[in-house]
Tab-separated table of C-alpha atoms and ligand atoms in Angstrom:
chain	number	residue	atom	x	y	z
A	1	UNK	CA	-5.606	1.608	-1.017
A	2	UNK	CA	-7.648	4.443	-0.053
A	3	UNK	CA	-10.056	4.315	2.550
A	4	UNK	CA	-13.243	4.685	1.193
A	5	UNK	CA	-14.554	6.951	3.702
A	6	UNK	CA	-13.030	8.725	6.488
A	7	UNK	CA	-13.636	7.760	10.417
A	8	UNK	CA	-17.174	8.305	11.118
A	9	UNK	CA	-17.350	7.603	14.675
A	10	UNK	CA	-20.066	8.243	17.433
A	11	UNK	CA	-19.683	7.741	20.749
A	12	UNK	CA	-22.350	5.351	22.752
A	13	UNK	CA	-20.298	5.206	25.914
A	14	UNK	CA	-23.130	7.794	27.418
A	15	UNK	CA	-26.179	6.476	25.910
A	16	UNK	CA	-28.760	4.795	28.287
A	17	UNK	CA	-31.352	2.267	27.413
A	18	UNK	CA	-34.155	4.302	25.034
A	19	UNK	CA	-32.080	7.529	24.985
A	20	UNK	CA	-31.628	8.667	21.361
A	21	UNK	CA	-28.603	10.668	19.975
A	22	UNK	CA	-28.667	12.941	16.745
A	23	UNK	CA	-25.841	13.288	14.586
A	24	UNK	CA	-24.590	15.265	11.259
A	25	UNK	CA	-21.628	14.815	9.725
A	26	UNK	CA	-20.388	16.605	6.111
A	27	UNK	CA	-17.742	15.257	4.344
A	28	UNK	CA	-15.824	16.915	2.158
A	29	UNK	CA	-15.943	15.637	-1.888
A	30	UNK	CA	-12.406	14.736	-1.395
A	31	UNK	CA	-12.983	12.592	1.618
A	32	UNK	CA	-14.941	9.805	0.380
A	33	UNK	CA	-15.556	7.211	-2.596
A	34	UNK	CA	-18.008	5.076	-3.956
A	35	UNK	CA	-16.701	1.445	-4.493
A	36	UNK	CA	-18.708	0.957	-7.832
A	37	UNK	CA	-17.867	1.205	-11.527
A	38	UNK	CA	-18.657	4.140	-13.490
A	39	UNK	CA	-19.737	5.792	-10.068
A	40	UNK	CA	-18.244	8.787	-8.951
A	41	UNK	CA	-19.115	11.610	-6.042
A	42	UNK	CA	-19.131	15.028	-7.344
A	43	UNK	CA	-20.182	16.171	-3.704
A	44	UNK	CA	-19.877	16.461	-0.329
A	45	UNK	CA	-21.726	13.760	1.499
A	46	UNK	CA	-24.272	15.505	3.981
A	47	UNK	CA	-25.230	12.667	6.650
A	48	UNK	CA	-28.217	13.413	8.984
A	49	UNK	CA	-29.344	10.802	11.393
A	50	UNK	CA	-29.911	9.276	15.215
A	51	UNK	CA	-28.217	6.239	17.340
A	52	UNK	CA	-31.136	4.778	19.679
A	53	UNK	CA	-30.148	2.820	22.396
A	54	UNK	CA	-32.953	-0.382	22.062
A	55	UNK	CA	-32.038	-2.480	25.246
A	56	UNK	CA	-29.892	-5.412	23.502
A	57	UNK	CA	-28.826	-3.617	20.516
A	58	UNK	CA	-28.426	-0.332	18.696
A	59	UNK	CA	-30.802	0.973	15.738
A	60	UNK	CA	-28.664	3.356	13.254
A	61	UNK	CA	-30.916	5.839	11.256
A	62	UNK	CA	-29.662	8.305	8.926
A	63	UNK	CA	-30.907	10.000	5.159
A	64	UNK	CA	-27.673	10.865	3.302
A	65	UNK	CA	-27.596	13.364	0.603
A	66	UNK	CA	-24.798	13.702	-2.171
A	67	UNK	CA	-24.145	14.146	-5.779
A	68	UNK	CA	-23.127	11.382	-8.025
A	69	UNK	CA	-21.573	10.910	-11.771
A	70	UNK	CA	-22.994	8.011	-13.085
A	71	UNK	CA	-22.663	6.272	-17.007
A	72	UNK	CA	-26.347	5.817	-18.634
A	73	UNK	CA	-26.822	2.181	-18.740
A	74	UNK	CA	-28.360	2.313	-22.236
A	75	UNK	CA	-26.419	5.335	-24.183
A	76	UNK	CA	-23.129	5.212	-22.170
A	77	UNK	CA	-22.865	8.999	-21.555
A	78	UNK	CA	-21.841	10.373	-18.078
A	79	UNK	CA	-24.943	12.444	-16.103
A	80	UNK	CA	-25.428	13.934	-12.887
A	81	UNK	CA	-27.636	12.964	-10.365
A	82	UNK	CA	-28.635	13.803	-7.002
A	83	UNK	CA	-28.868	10.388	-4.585
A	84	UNK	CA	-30.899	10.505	-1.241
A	85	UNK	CA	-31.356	7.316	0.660
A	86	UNK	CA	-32.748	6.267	3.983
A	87	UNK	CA	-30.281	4.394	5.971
A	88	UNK	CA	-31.561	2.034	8.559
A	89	UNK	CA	-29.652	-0.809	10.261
A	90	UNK	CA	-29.252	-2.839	13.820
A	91	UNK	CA	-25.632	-2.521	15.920
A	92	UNK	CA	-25.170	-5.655	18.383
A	93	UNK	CA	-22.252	-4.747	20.106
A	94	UNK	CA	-19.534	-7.498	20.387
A	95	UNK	CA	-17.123	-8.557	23.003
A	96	UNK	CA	-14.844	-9.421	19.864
A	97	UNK	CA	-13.012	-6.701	18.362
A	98	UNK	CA	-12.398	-9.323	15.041
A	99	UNK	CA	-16.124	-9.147	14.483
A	100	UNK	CA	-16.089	-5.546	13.872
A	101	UNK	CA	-16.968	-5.425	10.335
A	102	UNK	CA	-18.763	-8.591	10.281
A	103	UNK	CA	-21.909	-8.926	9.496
A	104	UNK	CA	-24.670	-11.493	10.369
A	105	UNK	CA	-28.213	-12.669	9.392
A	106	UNK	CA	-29.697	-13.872	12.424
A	107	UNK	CA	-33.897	-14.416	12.064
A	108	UNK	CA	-33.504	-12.565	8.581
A	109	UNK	CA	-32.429	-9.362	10.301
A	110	UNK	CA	-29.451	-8.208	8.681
A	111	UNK	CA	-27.116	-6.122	11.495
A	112	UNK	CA	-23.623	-4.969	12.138
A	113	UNK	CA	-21.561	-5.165	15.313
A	114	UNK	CA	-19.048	-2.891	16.686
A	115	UNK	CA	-16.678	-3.210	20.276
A	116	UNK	CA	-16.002	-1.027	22.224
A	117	UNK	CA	-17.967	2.168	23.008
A	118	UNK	CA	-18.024	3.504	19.597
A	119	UNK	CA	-19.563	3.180	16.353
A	120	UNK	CA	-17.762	3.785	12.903
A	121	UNK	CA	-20.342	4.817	10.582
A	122	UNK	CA	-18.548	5.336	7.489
A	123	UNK	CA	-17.989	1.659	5.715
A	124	UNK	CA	-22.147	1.467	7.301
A	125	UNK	CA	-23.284	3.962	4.989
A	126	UNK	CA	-20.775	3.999	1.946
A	127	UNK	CA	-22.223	0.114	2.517
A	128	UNK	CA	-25.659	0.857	1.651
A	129	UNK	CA	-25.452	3.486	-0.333
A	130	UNK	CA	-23.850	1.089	-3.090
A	131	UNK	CA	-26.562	-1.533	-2.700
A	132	UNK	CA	-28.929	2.078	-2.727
A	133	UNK	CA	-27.521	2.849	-6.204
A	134	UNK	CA	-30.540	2.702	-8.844
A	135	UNK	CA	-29.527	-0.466	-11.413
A	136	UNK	CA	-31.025	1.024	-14.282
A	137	UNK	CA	-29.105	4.561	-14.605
A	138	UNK	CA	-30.397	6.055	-16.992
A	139	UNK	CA	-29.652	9.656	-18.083
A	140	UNK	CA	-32.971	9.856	-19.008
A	141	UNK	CA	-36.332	7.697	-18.259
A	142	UNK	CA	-37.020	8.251	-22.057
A	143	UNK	CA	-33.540	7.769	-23.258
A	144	UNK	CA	-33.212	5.770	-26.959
A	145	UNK	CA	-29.885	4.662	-26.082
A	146	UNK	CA	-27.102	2.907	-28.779
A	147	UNK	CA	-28.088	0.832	-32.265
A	148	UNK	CA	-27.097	-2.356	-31.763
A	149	UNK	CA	-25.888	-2.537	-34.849
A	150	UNK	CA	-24.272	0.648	-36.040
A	151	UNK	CA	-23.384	2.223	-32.204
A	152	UNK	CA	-24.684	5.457	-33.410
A	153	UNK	CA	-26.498	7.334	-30.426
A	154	UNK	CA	-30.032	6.903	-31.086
A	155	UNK	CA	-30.937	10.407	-28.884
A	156	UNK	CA	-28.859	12.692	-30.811
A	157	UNK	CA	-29.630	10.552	-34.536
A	158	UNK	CA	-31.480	8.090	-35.550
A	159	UNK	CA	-29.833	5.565	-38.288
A	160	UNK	CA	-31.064	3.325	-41.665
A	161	UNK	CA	-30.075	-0.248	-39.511
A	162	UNK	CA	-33.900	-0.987	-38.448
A	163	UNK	CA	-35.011	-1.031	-42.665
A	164	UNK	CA	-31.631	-2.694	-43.873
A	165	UNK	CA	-30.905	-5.102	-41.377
A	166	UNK	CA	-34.036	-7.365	-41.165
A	167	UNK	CA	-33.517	-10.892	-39.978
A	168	UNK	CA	-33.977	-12.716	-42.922
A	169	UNK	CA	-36.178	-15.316	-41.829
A	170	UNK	CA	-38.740	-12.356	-40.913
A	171	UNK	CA	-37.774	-10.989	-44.357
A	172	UNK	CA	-39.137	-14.108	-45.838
A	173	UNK	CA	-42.300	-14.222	-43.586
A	174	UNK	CA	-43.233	-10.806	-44.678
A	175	UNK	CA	-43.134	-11.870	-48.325
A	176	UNK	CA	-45.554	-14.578	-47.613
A	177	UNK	CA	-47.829	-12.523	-46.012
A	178	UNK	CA	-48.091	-10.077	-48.417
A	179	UNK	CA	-48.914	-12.556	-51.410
B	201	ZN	ZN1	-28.802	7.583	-21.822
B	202	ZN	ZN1	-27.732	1.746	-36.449
């Protein structure tokens, strides 16, 4: 399989305690993916962000910026749609190389580790940008979507299925209340 991103890496080896290090990075449209159905980048990814050195651990802070192809969750159509998101995580570094990619939840603080003296970004930020994407995508805020009955694309038409299919139970109650 494809990597989903390609190597991101910062070095740390000359970072002291409470120094701070900015980064960018662009990658190319080609050069990365977004592990999620119906998602697709239709841009470069434009990274912006720091490494500060905390004393035990590492704070990672970027905003990434990119362009994504996403299906409408209500009329199934494909739309564009730019994405920003904040980025902010904790990097314990590990005397392991097998924990690389682990993460753990230690006092409800969710953090990565890495060995060594560098940091891979990528997986990080392809990472939370999925659990960034909206779960509602909607092409639209006021989008109709599909009938439920007929399929037909209530933005473009609307269709007869509201008057002809009425439960008939409701059909019934209507009758009663109109007598
Ligand atoms: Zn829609
Ligand atoms: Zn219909």
């Amino acid at each position: 399989m494809r990597d989903l991103i390609r190597d991101l890496t910062i070095s740390i080896a000359n970072l002291k305690s409470g120094e701070i290090k900015s980064f960018e990075f662009f990658v190319p449209q080609d050069e990365w993916q977004i592990p999620e159905d119906q998602v697709e980048p239709i841009g470069p990814l434009e990274i912006a962000g720091t490494i500060t050195h905390a004393g035990d651990f590492f704070v990672f802070q970027a905003k990434v910026k990119t362009r994504l192809k996403m299906q409408c969750t209500r009329c199934l159509i494909d739309f564009e749609q730019d994405f920003v998101l904040d980025i902010e995580e904790e990097l314990k570094k590990s005397d392991s190389p097998d924990d690389l990619e682990d993460e753990f939840n230690d006092d409800d603080n969710l953090y990565s580790t890495f060995a060594g003296q560098e940091i891979d970004l990528g997986e990080i930020i392809v990472e939370h940008m999925v659990l960034g994407l909206p779960l509602q995508r909607l092409c639209d805020e006021e989008c109709k979507g599909l009938c439920s009955h007929c399929g037909q694309d209530l933005n473009k038409k609307s269709c007869d299925c509201k008057d002809k299919n009425v439960d008939p139970r409701l059909q019934a109650l209507k009758h009663l209340l109109k007598d």
